[in-house]
Coordinates of N, CA and C in Angstrom, one line a residue:
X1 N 62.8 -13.1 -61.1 CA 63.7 -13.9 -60.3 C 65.0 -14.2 -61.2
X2 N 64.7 -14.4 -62.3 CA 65.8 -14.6 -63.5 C 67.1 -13.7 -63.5
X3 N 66.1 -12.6 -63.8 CA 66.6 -11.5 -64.2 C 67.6 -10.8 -62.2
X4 N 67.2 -11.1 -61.1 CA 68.0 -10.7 -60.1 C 68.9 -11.9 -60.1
X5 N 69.2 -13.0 -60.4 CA 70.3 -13.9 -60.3 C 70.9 -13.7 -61.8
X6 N 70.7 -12.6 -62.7 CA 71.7 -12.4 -63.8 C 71.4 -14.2 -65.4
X7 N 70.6 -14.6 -64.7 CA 70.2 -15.8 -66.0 C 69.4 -14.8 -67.0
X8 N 70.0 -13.9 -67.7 CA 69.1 -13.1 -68.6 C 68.6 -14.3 -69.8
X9 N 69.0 -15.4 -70.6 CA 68.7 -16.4 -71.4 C 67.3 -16.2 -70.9
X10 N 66.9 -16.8 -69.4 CA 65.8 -16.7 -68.9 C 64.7 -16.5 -68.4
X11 N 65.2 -14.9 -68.0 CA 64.5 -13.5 -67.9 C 64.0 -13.3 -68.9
X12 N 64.5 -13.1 -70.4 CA 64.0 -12.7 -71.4 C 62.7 -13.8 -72.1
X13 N 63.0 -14.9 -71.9 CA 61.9 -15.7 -72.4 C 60.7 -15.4 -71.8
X14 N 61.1 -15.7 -70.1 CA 59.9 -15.4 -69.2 C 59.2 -14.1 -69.4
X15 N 60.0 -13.0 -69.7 CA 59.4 -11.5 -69.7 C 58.7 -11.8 -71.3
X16 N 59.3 -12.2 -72.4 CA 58.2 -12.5 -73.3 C 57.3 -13.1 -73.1
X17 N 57.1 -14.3 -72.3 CA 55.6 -14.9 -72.2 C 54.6 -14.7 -71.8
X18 N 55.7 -13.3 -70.9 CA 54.5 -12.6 -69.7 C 54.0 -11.5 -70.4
X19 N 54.2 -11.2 -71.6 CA 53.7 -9.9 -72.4 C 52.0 -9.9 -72.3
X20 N 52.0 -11.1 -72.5 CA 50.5 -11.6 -73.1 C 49.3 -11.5 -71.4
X21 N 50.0 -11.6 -70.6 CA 49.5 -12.0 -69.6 C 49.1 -10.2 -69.4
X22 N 50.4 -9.1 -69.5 CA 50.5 -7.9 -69.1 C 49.7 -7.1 -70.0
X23 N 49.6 -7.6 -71.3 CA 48.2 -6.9 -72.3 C 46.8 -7.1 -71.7
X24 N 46.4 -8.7 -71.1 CA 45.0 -8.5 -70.5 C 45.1 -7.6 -69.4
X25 N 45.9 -7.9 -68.6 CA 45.7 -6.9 -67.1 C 45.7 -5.5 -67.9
X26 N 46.1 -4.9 -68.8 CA 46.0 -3.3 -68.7 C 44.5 -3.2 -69.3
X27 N 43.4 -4.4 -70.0 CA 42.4 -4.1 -70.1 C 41.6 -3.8 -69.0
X28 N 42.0 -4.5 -67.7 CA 41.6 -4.7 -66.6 C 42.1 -3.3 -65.6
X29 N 43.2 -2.8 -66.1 CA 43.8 -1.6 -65.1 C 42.4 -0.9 -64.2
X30 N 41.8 -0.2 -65.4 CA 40.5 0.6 -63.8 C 39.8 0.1 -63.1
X31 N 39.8 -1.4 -62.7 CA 39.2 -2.3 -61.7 C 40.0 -2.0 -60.4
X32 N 41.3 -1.8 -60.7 CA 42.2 -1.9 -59.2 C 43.7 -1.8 -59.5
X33 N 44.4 -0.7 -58.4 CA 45.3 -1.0 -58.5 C 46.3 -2.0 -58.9
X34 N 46.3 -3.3 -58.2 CA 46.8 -4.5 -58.1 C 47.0 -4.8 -59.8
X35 N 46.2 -4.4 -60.8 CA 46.4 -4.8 -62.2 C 47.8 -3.8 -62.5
X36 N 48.2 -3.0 -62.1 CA 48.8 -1.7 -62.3 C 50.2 -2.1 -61.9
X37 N 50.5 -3.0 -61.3 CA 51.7 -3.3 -60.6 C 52.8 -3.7 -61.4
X38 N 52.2 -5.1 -62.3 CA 52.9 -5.4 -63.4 C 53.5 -4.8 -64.5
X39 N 52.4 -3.5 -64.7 CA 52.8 -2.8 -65.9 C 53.9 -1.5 -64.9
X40 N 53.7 -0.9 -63.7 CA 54.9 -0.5 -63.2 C 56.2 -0.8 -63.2
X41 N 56.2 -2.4 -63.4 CA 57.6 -2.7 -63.2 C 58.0 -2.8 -64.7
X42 N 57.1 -3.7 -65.5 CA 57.5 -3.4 -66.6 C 57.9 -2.4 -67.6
X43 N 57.4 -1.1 -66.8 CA 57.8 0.2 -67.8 C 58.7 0.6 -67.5
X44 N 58.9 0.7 -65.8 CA 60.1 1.3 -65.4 C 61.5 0.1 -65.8
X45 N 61.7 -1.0 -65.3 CA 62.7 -1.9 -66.0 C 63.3 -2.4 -67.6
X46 N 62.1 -1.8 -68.5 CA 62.3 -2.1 -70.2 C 63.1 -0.6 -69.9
X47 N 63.2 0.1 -69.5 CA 64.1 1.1 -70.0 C 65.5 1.0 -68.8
X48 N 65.3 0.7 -67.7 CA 66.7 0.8 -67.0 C 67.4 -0.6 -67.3
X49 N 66.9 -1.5 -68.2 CA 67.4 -2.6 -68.1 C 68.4 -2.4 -70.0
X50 N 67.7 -1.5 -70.5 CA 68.4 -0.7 -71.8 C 69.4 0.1 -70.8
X51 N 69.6 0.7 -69.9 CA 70.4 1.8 -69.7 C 71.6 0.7 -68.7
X52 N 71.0 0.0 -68.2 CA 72.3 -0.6 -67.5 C 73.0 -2.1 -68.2
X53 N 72.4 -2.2 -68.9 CA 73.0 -3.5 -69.6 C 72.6 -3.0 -71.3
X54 N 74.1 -2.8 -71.9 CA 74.2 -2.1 -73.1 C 73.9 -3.3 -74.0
X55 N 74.5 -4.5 -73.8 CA 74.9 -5.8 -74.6 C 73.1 -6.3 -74.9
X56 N 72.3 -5.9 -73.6 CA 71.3 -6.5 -74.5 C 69.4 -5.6 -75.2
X57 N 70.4 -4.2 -75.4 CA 69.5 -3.5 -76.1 C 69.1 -3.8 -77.8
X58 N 69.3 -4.8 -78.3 CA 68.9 -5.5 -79.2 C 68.0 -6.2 -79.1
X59 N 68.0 -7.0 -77.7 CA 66.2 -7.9 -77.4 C 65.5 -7.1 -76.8
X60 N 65.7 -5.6 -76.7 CA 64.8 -5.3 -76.3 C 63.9 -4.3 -77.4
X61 N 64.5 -4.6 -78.2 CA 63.5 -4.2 -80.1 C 62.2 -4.7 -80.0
X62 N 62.8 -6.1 -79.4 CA 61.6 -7.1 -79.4 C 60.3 -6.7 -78.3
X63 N 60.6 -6.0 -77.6 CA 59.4 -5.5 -76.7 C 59.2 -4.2 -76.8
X64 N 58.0 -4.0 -76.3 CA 57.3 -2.4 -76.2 C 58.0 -1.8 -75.8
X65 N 58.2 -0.5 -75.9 CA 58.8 0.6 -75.1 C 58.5 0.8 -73.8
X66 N 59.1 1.0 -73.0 CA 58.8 1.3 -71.3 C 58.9 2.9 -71.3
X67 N 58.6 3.4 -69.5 CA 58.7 4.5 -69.4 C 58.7 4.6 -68.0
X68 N 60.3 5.2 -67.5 CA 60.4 4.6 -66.1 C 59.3 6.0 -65.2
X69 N 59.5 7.0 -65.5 CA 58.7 8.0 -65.1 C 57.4 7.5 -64.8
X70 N 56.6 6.9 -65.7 CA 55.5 6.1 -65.5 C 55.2 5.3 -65.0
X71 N 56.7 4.4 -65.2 CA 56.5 3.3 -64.2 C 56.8 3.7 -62.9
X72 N 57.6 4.6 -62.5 CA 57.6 5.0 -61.0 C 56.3 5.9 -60.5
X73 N 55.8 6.3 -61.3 CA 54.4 6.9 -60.8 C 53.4 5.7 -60.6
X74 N 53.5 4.9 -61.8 CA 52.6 3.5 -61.3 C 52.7 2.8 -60.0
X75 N 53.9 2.4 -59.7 CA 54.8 1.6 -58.1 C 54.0 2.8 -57.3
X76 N 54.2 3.9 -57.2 CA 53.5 4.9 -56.0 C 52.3 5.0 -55.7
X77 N 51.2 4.7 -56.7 CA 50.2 4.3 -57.3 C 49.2 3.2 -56.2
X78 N 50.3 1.8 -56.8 CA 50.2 0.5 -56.4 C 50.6 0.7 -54.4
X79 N 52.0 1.1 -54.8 CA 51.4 1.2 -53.0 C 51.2 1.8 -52.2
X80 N 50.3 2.9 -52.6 CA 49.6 3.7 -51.6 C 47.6 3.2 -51.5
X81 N 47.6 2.6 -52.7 CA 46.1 1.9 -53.5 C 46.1 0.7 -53.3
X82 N 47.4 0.0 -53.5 CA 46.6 -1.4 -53.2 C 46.7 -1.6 -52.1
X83 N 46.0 -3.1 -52.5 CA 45.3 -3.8 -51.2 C 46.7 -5.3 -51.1
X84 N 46.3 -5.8 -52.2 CA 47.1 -7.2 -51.9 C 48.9 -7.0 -52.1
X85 N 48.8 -6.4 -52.9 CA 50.7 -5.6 -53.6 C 51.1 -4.7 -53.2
X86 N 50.4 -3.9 -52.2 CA 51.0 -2.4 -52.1 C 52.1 -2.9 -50.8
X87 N 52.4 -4.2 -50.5 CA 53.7 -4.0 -49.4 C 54.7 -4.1 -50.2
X88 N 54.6 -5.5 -51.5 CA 55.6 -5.5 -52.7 C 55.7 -4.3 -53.6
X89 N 54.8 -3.9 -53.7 CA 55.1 -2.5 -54.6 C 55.7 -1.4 -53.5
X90 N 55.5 -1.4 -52.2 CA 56.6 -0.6 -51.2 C 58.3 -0.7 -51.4
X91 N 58.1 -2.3 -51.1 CA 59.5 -3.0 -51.3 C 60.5 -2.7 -52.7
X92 N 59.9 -2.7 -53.7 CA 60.5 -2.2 -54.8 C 60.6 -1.2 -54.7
X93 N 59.9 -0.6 -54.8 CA 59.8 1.2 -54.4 C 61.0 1.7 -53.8
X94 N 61.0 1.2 -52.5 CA 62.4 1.4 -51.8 C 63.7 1.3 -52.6
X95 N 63.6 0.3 -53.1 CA 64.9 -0.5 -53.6 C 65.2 0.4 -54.6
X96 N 64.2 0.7 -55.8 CA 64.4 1.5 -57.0 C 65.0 3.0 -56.3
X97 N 63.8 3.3 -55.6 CA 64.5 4.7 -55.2 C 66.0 5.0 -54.8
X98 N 66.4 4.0 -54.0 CA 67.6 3.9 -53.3 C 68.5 3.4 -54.2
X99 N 68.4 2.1 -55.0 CA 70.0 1.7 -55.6 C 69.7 2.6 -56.9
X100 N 68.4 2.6 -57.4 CA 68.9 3.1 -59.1 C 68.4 3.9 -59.1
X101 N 67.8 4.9 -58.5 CA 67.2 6.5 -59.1 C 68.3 7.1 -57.7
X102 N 69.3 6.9 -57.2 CA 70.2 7.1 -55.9 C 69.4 8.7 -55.4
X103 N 68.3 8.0 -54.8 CA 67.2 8.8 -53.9 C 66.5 9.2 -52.5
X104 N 67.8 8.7 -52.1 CA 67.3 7.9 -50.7 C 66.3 8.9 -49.7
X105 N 66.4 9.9 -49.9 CA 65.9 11.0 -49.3 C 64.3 11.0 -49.4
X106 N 64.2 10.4 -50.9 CA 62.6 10.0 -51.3 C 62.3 8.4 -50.8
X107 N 63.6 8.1 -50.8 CA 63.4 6.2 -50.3 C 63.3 6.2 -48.7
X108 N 63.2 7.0 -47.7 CA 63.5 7.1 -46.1 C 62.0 7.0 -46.3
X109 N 61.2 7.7 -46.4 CA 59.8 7.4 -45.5 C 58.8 6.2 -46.2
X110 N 59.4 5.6 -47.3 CA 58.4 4.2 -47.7 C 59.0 3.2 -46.9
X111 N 60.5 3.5 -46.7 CA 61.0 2.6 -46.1 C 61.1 2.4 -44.6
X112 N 60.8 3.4 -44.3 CA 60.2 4.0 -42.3 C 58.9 3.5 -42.1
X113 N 57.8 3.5 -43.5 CA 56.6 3.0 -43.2 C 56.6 1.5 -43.5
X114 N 57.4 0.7 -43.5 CA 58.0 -0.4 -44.1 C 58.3 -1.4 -42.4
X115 N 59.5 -0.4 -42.2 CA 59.6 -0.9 -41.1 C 59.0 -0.8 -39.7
X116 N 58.1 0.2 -39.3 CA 57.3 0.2 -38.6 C 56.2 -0.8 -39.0
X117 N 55.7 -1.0 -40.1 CA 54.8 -2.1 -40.5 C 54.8 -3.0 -39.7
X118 N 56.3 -3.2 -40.4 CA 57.0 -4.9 -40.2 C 57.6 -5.1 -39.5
X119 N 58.1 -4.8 -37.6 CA 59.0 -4.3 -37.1 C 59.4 -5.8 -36.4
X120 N 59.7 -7.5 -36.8 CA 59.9 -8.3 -37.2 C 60.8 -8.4 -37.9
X121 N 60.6 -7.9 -39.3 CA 61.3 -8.2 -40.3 C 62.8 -7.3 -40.5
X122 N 63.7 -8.2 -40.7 CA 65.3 -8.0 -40.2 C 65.2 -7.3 -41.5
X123 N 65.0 -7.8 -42.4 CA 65.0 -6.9 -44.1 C 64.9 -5.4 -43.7
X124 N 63.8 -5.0 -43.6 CA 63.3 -3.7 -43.2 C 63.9 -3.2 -42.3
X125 N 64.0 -3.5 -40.9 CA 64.7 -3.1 -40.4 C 66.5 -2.5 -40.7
X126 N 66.9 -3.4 -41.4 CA 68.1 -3.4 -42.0 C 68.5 -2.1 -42.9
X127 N 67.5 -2.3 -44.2 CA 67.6 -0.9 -44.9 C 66.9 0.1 -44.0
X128 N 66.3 0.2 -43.1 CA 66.0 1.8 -42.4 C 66.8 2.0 -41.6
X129 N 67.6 1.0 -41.5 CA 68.8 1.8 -40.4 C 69.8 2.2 -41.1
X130 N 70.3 1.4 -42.5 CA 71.5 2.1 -43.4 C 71.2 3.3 -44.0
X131 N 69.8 3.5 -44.2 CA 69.1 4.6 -45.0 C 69.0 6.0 -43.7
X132 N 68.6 5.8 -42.9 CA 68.5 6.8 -42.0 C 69.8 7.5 -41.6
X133 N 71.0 6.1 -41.3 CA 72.3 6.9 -40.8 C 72.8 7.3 -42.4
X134 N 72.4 7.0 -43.2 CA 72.7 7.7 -44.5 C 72.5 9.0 -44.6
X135 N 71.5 9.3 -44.1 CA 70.6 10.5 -44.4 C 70.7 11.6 -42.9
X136 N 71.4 10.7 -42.2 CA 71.6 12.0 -40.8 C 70.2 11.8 -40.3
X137 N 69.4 11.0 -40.2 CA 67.5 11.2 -39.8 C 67.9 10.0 -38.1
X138 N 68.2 10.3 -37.3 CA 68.3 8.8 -36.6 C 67.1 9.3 -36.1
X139 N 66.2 8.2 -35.9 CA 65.2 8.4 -34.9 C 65.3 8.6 -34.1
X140 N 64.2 8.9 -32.3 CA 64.7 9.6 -31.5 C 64.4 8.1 -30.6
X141 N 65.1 7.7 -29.8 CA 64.6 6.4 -28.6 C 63.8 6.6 -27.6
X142 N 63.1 5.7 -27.5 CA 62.5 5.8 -26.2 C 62.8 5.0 -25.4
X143 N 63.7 5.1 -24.3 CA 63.8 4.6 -23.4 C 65.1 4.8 -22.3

């Protein structure tokens, strides 16, 4: 939350406190997906967060190495497996694929299974219609 409203001071405390929390869950990883989530974001963000913000690749000495490759295989992982996260782990998914891996071609069908889900939710609906007329895919109507 920090870290999307740009309070990095706060992000970075919070992402250190949470280290401790993200060491037990990887003991816990082969029980379930849902442990897997955390460390998805964490791998993939310790490194895009070095590639898009130069100024603060010095606090990030201070943490493990990430691995976005990993961490995007993790997110795919989480939401195709889980049970309680795999709609948040869609949600990112989307978002990563589309603004920062600019993939949208890979981001159209999490995000088509997103909005059919949720066909309610203005969010979803929103990005599958920028993403579709992006991509030339319009669906076909019925009616």
């Amino acid at each position: 939350m920090h870290g999307e409203r740009h309070d990095w001071r706060k992000a970075t405390v919070g992402a250190r406190r949470s280290l401790n929390y993200l060491k037990k869950s990887q003991e816990a990883n082969g029980l379930s997906p849902e442990f897997q989530f955390g460390q998805a974001l964490f791998n993939y963000y310790a490194v895009w967060i070095g590639e898009n913000y130069p100024l603060l690749k010095p606090v990030l000495l201070f943490f493990p190495k990430g691995n976005k490759r990993l961490g995007l295989q993790q997110l795919r992982s989480v939401a195709t497996n889980g049970f309680y996260t795999a709609t948040e782990a869609r949600v990112y998914l989307m978002r990563i694929l589309k603004n920062e891996e600019n993939n949208a071609e890979e981001a159209l069908p999490v995000v088509r299974n997103l909005a059919t889900t949720f066909p309610d939710n203005g969010y979803f609906q929103r990005f599958y219609a920028l993403l579709a007329y992006d991509q030339e895919s319009f669906p076909t109507a019925n009616g």
